[in-house]
């Protein structure tokens, strides 16, 4: 059986379409696990008791990794798949997942636009990842290695997924869903020697609202992605090269424009923003570590002083006791060579 985990938050109309697209696959042996992340739009009431649906509900908004892990715990299938509430899956999605996982432990696929997708003139396909769509690299030889799948189109053998799980607690910025928990899981899967596959024929369709196709959203999204990447240990070469790139790339682009080299592509200005987020993540983490060390030191100082004062007190008491013993003559000196025994006062009979 395939368990399809769908996270949702206040998007009931989209969720209905998503569930219907899963059911339209005609794959009989499946269940749908809806994880309702504190919705207030009647989602729980709409799907409670729905055939073939398990409903989990959080009463307060939780991070996505926590919600996905709750779905894993509830799933009963030997395969666990993920998509999002604003997606519709292709008609062969479940059958293709089952076929792909006969020889692999994990599979990811592509995300194409659902409905009208009208990006602005400055847009480029290389930055589709900012709005949850696939980039050209997903159709090349580095798919699944450099260009990673997203949780809106991801499936695992259940035992492997239960052993790895989504790593919780990594911070994100500019939105609760920008924490790279899916990239982190995929990298750990590959690093653990599990068999992974990126299948470009495994397709979901993703809604992209117009407000995401704006410069402010893209800046926030790129910055947050870098911030989360640092906290998940995906820093690559480290902090200094990223910092050098952040400072050098804008100058390079400006110089090129001044020389008449043309307007930079979207990817060329988005990536420095992303790397700036990575640098910021490193800076914040280092300051936090130093602050924690300072707090630990501050907490240790009273203990150190207490121990030092205790030693001084015990030494003073021992010195006082020693002086008292000597003053009372309770400590007798050893007898001098050829002299009278101690206690006789030197009085001896004379001839």
Short mmCIF file of C-alpha atoms in Angstrom, two decimals:
data_model
loop_
_atom_site.label_atom_id
_atom_site.label_comp_id
_atom_site.label_asym_id
_atom_site.label_seq_id
_atom_site.Cartn_x
_atom_site.Cartn_y
_atom_site.Cartn_z
CA UNK A 1 0.00 0.00 0.00
CA UNK A 2 1.08 3.58 -0.68
CA UNK A 3 0.40 6.16 2.00
CA UNK A 4 0.22 9.69 0.61
CA UNK A 5 0.94 12.35 3.25
CA UNK A 6 -0.52 15.78 2.50
CA UNK A 7 0.16 18.76 4.74
CA UNK A 8 -2.38 21.57 4.78
CA UNK A 9 -3.07 24.90 6.41
CA UNK A 10 -6.19 26.93 5.58
CA UNK A 11 -6.39 25.91 1.92
CA UNK A 12 -9.49 23.73 1.87
CA UNK A 13 -10.47 24.36 -1.80
CA UNK A 14 -6.96 23.49 -2.98
CA UNK A 15 -6.86 20.46 -0.69
CA UNK A 16 -10.08 19.10 -2.18
CA UNK A 17 -8.54 19.31 -5.66
CA UNK A 18 -5.37 17.63 -4.45
CA UNK A 19 -7.25 14.71 -2.88
CA UNK A 20 -9.36 14.27 -5.99
CA UNK A 21 -6.25 14.13 -8.18
CA UNK A 22 -4.83 11.35 -5.98
CA UNK A 23 -8.06 9.40 -6.15
CA UNK A 24 -8.23 9.91 -9.92
CA UNK A 25 -5.05 7.83 -10.27
CA UNK A 26 -7.20 4.73 -10.04
CA UNK A 27 -4.57 3.03 -7.89
CA UNK A 28 -6.67 1.03 -5.46
CA UNK A 29 -4.10 0.18 -2.80
CA UNK A 30 -3.51 3.60 -1.26
CA UNK A 31 -4.50 5.78 1.66
CA UNK A 32 -4.35 9.54 2.15
CA UNK A 33 -2.96 10.95 5.42
CA UNK A 34 -3.97 14.60 5.83
CA UNK A 35 -1.96 16.50 8.43
CA UNK A 36 -3.98 19.58 9.31
CA UNK A 37 -1.58 22.16 10.69
CA UNK A 38 -4.01 24.20 12.83
CA UNK A 39 -6.39 25.19 10.02
CA UNK A 40 -9.36 27.39 10.87
CA UNK A 41 -11.25 27.04 7.58
CA UNK A 42 -13.18 23.85 8.33
CA UNK A 43 -10.62 21.42 6.91
CA UNK A 44 -10.98 18.94 9.77
CA UNK A 45 -14.77 18.93 9.53
CA UNK A 46 -14.66 18.49 5.74
CA UNK A 47 -12.46 15.38 5.81
CA UNK A 48 -13.34 13.75 9.11
CA UNK A 49 -14.74 10.32 8.28
CA UNK A 50 -13.88 10.61 4.58
CA UNK A 51 -13.27 7.14 3.07
CA UNK A 52 -9.63 6.25 2.58
CA UNK A 53 -8.47 9.30 4.56
CA UNK A 54 -6.67 9.49 7.88
CA UNK A 55 -6.93 12.94 9.46
CA UNK A 56 -4.35 14.26 11.91
CA UNK A 57 -4.76 17.70 13.43
CA UNK A 58 -2.47 20.04 15.32
CA UNK A 59 -4.17 22.66 17.47
CA UNK A 60 -1.32 25.09 17.02
CA UNK A 61 0.94 25.86 14.07
CA UNK A 62 3.92 23.50 13.98
CA UNK A 63 7.05 23.43 11.81
CA UNK A 64 6.76 21.37 8.65
CA UNK A 65 9.30 18.71 9.68
CA UNK A 66 7.19 17.95 12.76
CA UNK A 67 4.04 17.64 10.63
CA UNK A 68 5.72 15.38 8.08
CA UNK A 69 7.06 13.12 10.82
CA UNK A 70 3.56 12.89 12.29
CA UNK A 71 2.36 11.75 8.88
CA UNK A 72 5.14 9.13 8.75
CA UNK A 73 4.12 7.80 12.16
CA UNK A 74 0.48 7.50 11.10
CA UNK A 75 1.12 5.97 7.66
CA UNK A 76 0.29 2.28 7.26
CA UNK A 77 1.74 1.70 3.79
CA UNK A 78 5.02 0.07 2.86
CA UNK A 79 5.62 3.13 0.66
CA UNK A 80 5.17 6.68 1.94
CA UNK A 81 4.76 9.53 -0.56
CA UNK A 82 4.45 13.28 -0.06
CA UNK A 83 2.76 16.09 -1.90
CA UNK A 84 1.34 19.48 -0.89
CA UNK A 85 -2.20 20.76 -0.59
CA UNK A 86 -1.72 23.24 -3.45
CA UNK A 87 -0.66 20.49 -5.87
CA UNK A 88 -2.39 18.07 -8.22
CA UNK A 89 -0.62 14.82 -9.10
CA UNK A 90 -0.37 13.31 -12.58
CA UNK A 91 -2.72 10.45 -13.43
CA UNK A 92 0.04 7.83 -13.30
CA UNK A 93 1.74 9.21 -10.20
CA UNK A 94 1.04 6.37 -7.78
CA UNK A 95 1.72 3.62 -10.31
CA UNK A 96 5.02 5.22 -11.29
CA UNK A 97 6.07 5.56 -7.63
CA UNK A 98 5.36 1.86 -7.08
CA UNK A 99 7.40 0.94 -10.18
CA UNK A 100 10.33 3.22 -9.30
CA UNK A 101 10.61 1.91 -5.75
CA UNK A 102 10.89 -1.72 -6.78
CA UNK A 103 14.61 -1.14 -7.31
CA UNK A 104 15.18 2.03 -5.26
CA UNK A 105 14.71 3.26 -1.71
CA UNK A 106 13.67 6.83 -2.56
CA UNK A 107 12.40 8.65 -5.63
CA UNK A 108 11.77 12.29 -6.43
CA UNK A 109 10.21 13.95 -9.44
CA UNK A 110 9.50 17.28 -11.09
CA UNK A 111 7.02 20.06 -10.33
CA UNK A 112 5.32 21.86 -13.20
CA UNK A 113 2.96 24.86 -13.02
CA UNK A 114 -0.70 24.21 -12.29
CA UNK A 115 -2.95 26.62 -14.13
CA UNK A 116 -1.76 29.96 -15.46
CA UNK A 117 1.91 30.73 -14.87
CA UNK A 118 2.90 34.20 -16.06
CA UNK A 119 6.31 35.14 -14.67
CA UNK A 120 7.63 38.69 -15.09
CA UNK A 121 10.07 39.60 -17.87
CA UNK A 122 13.08 39.42 -15.58
CA UNK A 123 12.30 35.82 -14.59
CA UNK A 124 14.50 32.88 -15.60
CA UNK A 125 13.86 29.15 -15.45
CA UNK A 126 16.97 28.73 -13.26
CA UNK A 127 15.15 30.40 -10.35
CA UNK A 128 11.96 28.34 -10.59
CA UNK A 129 13.02 26.70 -7.31
CA UNK A 130 12.07 29.92 -5.51
CA UNK A 131 8.39 29.19 -6.16
CA UNK A 132 8.46 25.40 -5.88
CA UNK A 133 8.89 24.52 -9.56
CA UNK A 134 11.55 22.44 -11.28
CA UNK A 135 14.61 24.00 -12.89
CA UNK A 136 16.31 22.88 -16.15
CA UNK A 137 18.87 20.91 -14.15
CA UNK A 138 16.14 18.49 -13.09
CA UNK A 139 16.19 17.13 -16.63
CA UNK A 140 19.97 16.70 -16.80
CA UNK A 141 22.59 14.25 -15.54
CA UNK A 142 22.95 16.05 -12.18
CA UNK A 143 19.27 15.63 -11.25
CA UNK A 144 19.05 14.17 -7.78
CA UNK A 145 22.71 14.95 -7.10
CA UNK A 146 23.01 18.72 -7.44
CA UNK A 147 19.40 19.53 -8.32
CA UNK A 148 17.42 17.96 -5.49
CA UNK A 149 13.75 16.93 -5.34
CA UNK A 150 11.25 18.75 -3.13
CA UNK A 151 8.79 17.28 -0.66
CA UNK A 152 5.84 18.10 -2.93
CA UNK A 153 6.94 15.15 -5.11
CA UNK A 154 8.84 12.64 -3.02
CA UNK A 155 8.38 8.98 -2.04
CA UNK A 156 10.28 6.47 0.10
CA UNK A 157 10.21 2.89 1.14
CA UNK A 158 8.67 3.15 4.61
CA UNK A 159 11.43 1.39 6.62
CA UNK A 160 14.10 3.68 5.15
CA UNK A 161 12.05 6.80 5.79
CA UNK A 162 11.21 5.78 9.35
CA UNK A 163 14.89 5.28 10.06
CA UNK A 164 15.90 8.68 8.64
CA UNK A 165 12.86 10.92 9.27
CA UNK A 166 12.81 14.66 8.69
CA UNK A 167 15.23 16.51 10.92
CA UNK A 168 13.35 18.92 13.17
CA UNK A 169 14.39 22.18 14.78
CA UNK A 170 16.43 23.91 12.06
CA UNK A 171 15.44 27.58 11.85
CA UNK A 172 14.12 29.37 8.80
CA UNK A 173 13.28 32.94 7.86
CA UNK A 174 10.56 34.71 5.90
CA UNK A 175 8.08 31.90 6.30
CA UNK A 176 7.73 28.69 8.27
CA UNK A 177 8.16 26.50 5.17
CA UNK A 178 11.63 27.70 4.24
CA UNK A 179 13.76 25.29 6.25
CA UNK A 180 15.08 22.82 3.61
CA UNK A 181 13.95 19.76 5.55
CA UNK A 182 13.38 17.89 2.27
CA UNK A 183 16.83 18.67 0.84
CA UNK A 184 18.39 17.68 4.14
CA UNK A 185 16.54 14.34 4.10
CA UNK A 186 17.57 13.61 0.51
CA UNK A 187 21.23 14.40 1.17
CA UNK A 188 21.26 12.17 4.24
CA UNK A 189 19.59 9.42 2.23
CA UNK A 190 22.30 9.53 -0.43
CA UNK A 191 25.03 9.92 2.17
CA UNK A 192 23.76 6.79 3.93
CA UNK A 193 24.25 4.70 0.80
CA UNK A 194 20.56 4.24 0.00
CA UNK A 195 19.45 3.82 -3.60
CA UNK A 196 17.92 7.06 -4.87
CA UNK A 197 16.32 7.93 -8.19
CA UNK A 198 15.23 11.20 -9.76
CA UNK A 199 12.50 10.42 -12.27
CA UNK A 200 11.62 13.39 -14.53
CA UNK A 201 8.50 11.51 -15.67
CA UNK A 202 7.15 11.53 -12.10
CA UNK A 203 5.10 14.73 -12.23
CA UNK A 204 3.06 16.91 -9.90
CA UNK A 205 1.51 20.25 -10.80
CA UNK A 206 1.99 23.13 -8.37
CA UNK A 207 -0.02 26.33 -8.01
CA UNK A 208 2.05 29.49 -8.03
CA UNK A 209 0.16 32.55 -6.76
CA UNK A 210 1.09 35.88 -8.40
CA UNK A 211 2.40 37.36 -5.14
CA UNK A 212 5.29 34.88 -5.24
CA UNK A 213 6.46 36.19 -8.61
CA UNK A 214 7.79 39.41 -7.10
CA UNK A 215 11.27 40.63 -6.25
CA UNK A 216 10.58 41.02 -2.49
CA UNK A 217 9.30 37.45 -2.18
CA UNK A 218 12.24 36.05 -4.15
CA UNK A 219 14.73 37.94 -2.01
CA UNK A 220 13.14 36.64 1.21
CA UNK A 221 12.93 33.12 -0.16
CA UNK A 222 16.54 33.04 -1.40
CA UNK A 223 17.91 34.55 1.82
CA UNK A 224 15.96 32.09 3.96
CA UNK A 225 17.14 29.15 1.87
CA UNK A 226 20.76 30.08 2.53
CA UNK A 227 20.08 30.67 6.23
CA UNK A 228 18.48 27.23 6.58
CA UNK A 229 21.26 25.61 4.53
CA UNK A 230 23.87 26.80 7.01
CA UNK A 231 21.95 25.47 10.00
CA UNK A 232 21.51 22.10 8.31
CA UNK A 233 25.23 21.77 7.66
CA UNK A 234 25.05 22.43 3.91
CA UNK A 235 27.60 25.24 3.97
CA UNK A 236 29.78 23.83 1.21
CA UNK A 237 33.24 25.40 1.22
CA UNK A 238 32.47 27.43 4.34
CA UNK A 239 31.79 30.96 5.47
CA UNK A 240 34.73 32.91 4.04
CA UNK A 241 34.31 31.91 0.36
CA UNK A 242 30.58 32.66 0.59
CA UNK A 243 31.29 36.05 2.14
CA UNK A 244 33.83 36.87 -0.58
CA UNK A 245 31.30 35.90 -3.24
CA UNK A 246 28.57 38.03 -1.66
CA UNK A 247 30.80 41.09 -1.81
CA UNK A 248 32.42 40.40 -5.19
CA UNK A 249 29.46 39.30 -7.31
CA UNK A 250 27.49 42.60 -7.18
CA UNK A 251 30.64 44.46 -8.19
CA UNK A 252 31.21 42.02 -11.04
CA UNK A 253 27.66 42.43 -12.31
CA UNK A 254 27.79 46.23 -12.01
CA UNK A 255 31.10 46.32 -13.89
CA UNK A 256 29.68 44.15 -16.64
CA UNK A 257 26.64 46.39 -17.03
CA UNK A 258 28.80 49.53 -17.16
CA UNK A 259 30.92 47.98 -19.91
CA UNK A 260 27.76 47.18 -21.84
CA UNK A 261 27.68 43.49 -21.05
CA UNK A 262 23.91 43.34 -20.74
CA UNK A 263 21.48 42.95 -17.88
CA UNK A 264 22.32 40.18 -15.38
CA UNK A 265 20.18 37.06 -15.51
CA UNK A 266 17.87 36.48 -12.58
CA UNK A 267 20.05 33.64 -11.30
CA UNK A 268 23.08 35.93 -11.11
CA UNK A 269 21.49 38.29 -8.61
CA UNK A 270 19.41 35.70 -6.72
CA UNK A 271 22.36 33.50 -5.84
CA UNK A 272 24.35 36.23 -4.01
CA UNK A 273 21.21 36.87 -1.94
CA UNK A 274 21.01 33.17 -1.16
CA UNK A 275 24.68 33.07 -0.16
CA UNK A 276 24.16 36.18 1.98
CA UNK A 277 21.56 34.18 3.90
CA UNK A 278 24.11 31.41 4.37
CA UNK A 279 26.66 33.91 5.68
CA UNK A 280 24.08 35.40 8.02
CA UNK A 281 23.25 31.92 9.31
CA UNK A 282 26.93 31.35 10.09
CA UNK A 283 27.31 34.71 11.81
CA UNK A 284 24.19 34.21 13.93
CA UNK A 285 25.26 30.70 14.89
CA UNK A 286 28.74 31.83 15.91
CA UNK A 287 27.44 34.72 18.00
CA UNK A 288 24.92 32.37 19.60
CA UNK A 289 27.71 29.91 20.42
CA UNK A 290 29.83 32.65 21.96
CA UNK A 291 26.87 33.95 23.95
CA UNK A 292 26.18 30.44 25.20
CA UNK A 293 29.83 30.04 26.17
CA UNK A 294 29.69 33.37 28.00
CA UNK A 295 26.55 32.26 29.83
CA UNK A 296 28.20 28.98 30.75
CA UNK A 297 31.24 30.86 32.04
CA UNK A 298 29.05 33.24 34.02
CA UNK A 299 27.22 30.29 35.52
CA UNK A 300 30.52 28.58 36.33
CA UNK A 301 32.08 31.60 38.11
CA UNK A 302 29.99 31.29 41.32
CA UNK A 303 30.90 27.61 41.54
CA UNK A 304 34.58 28.33 41.04
CA UNK A 305 34.53 31.07 43.69
CA UNK A 306 32.65 28.82 46.09
CA UNK A 307 35.23 26.06 45.66
CA UNK A 308 38.12 28.52 46.10
CA UNK A 309 36.58 30.00 49.26
CA UNK A 310 35.94 26.52 50.65
CA UNK A 311 39.61 25.63 50.16
CA UNK A 312 40.68 28.86 51.90
CA UNK A 313 38.29 28.19 54.77
CA UNK A 314 39.51 24.64 55.29
CA UNK A 315 43.13 25.77 55.09
CA UNK A 316 42.48 28.49 57.66
CA UNK A 317 40.79 26.01 60.02
CA UNK A 318 43.69 23.56 59.68
CA UNK A 319 46.21 26.35 60.34
CA UNK A 320 44.22 27.47 63.38
CA UNK A 321 44.03 23.91 64.72
CA UNK A 322 47.76 23.42 64.16
CA UNK A 323 48.57 26.65 66.03
CA UNK A 324 46.28 25.66 68.88
CA UNK A 325 47.95 22.29 69.27
CA UNK A 326 51.38 23.87 69.38
CA UNK A 327 50.25 26.51 71.87
CA UNK A 328 48.98 23.85 74.28
CA UNK A 329 52.20 21.88 74.01
CA UNK A 330 50.41 18.80 72.87
CA UNK A 331 52.94 18.25 70.19
CA UNK A 332 56.20 17.09 71.90
CA UNK A 333 59.57 17.70 70.25
CA UNK A 334 61.84 14.68 69.77
CA UNK A 335 64.55 14.11 72.49
CA UNK A 336 67.93 15.72 71.96
CA UNK A 337 70.95 13.43 71.56
CA UNK A 338 72.28 12.38 75.04
CA UNK A 339 69.79 14.55 76.86
CA UNK A 340 67.18 13.79 79.48
CA UNK A 341 63.98 12.18 78.42
CA UNK A 342 61.14 14.57 77.80
CA UNK A 343 59.03 15.40 80.86
CA UNK A 344 61.88 15.22 83.44
CA UNK A 345 62.61 18.90 83.23
CA UNK A 346 66.38 18.07 83.08
CA UNK A 347 66.51 17.37 86.89
CA UNK A 348 69.03 14.62 87.57
CA UNK A 349 70.74 13.43 90.81
CA UNK A 350 74.26 14.58 91.19
CA UNK A 351 76.97 12.75 92.90
#
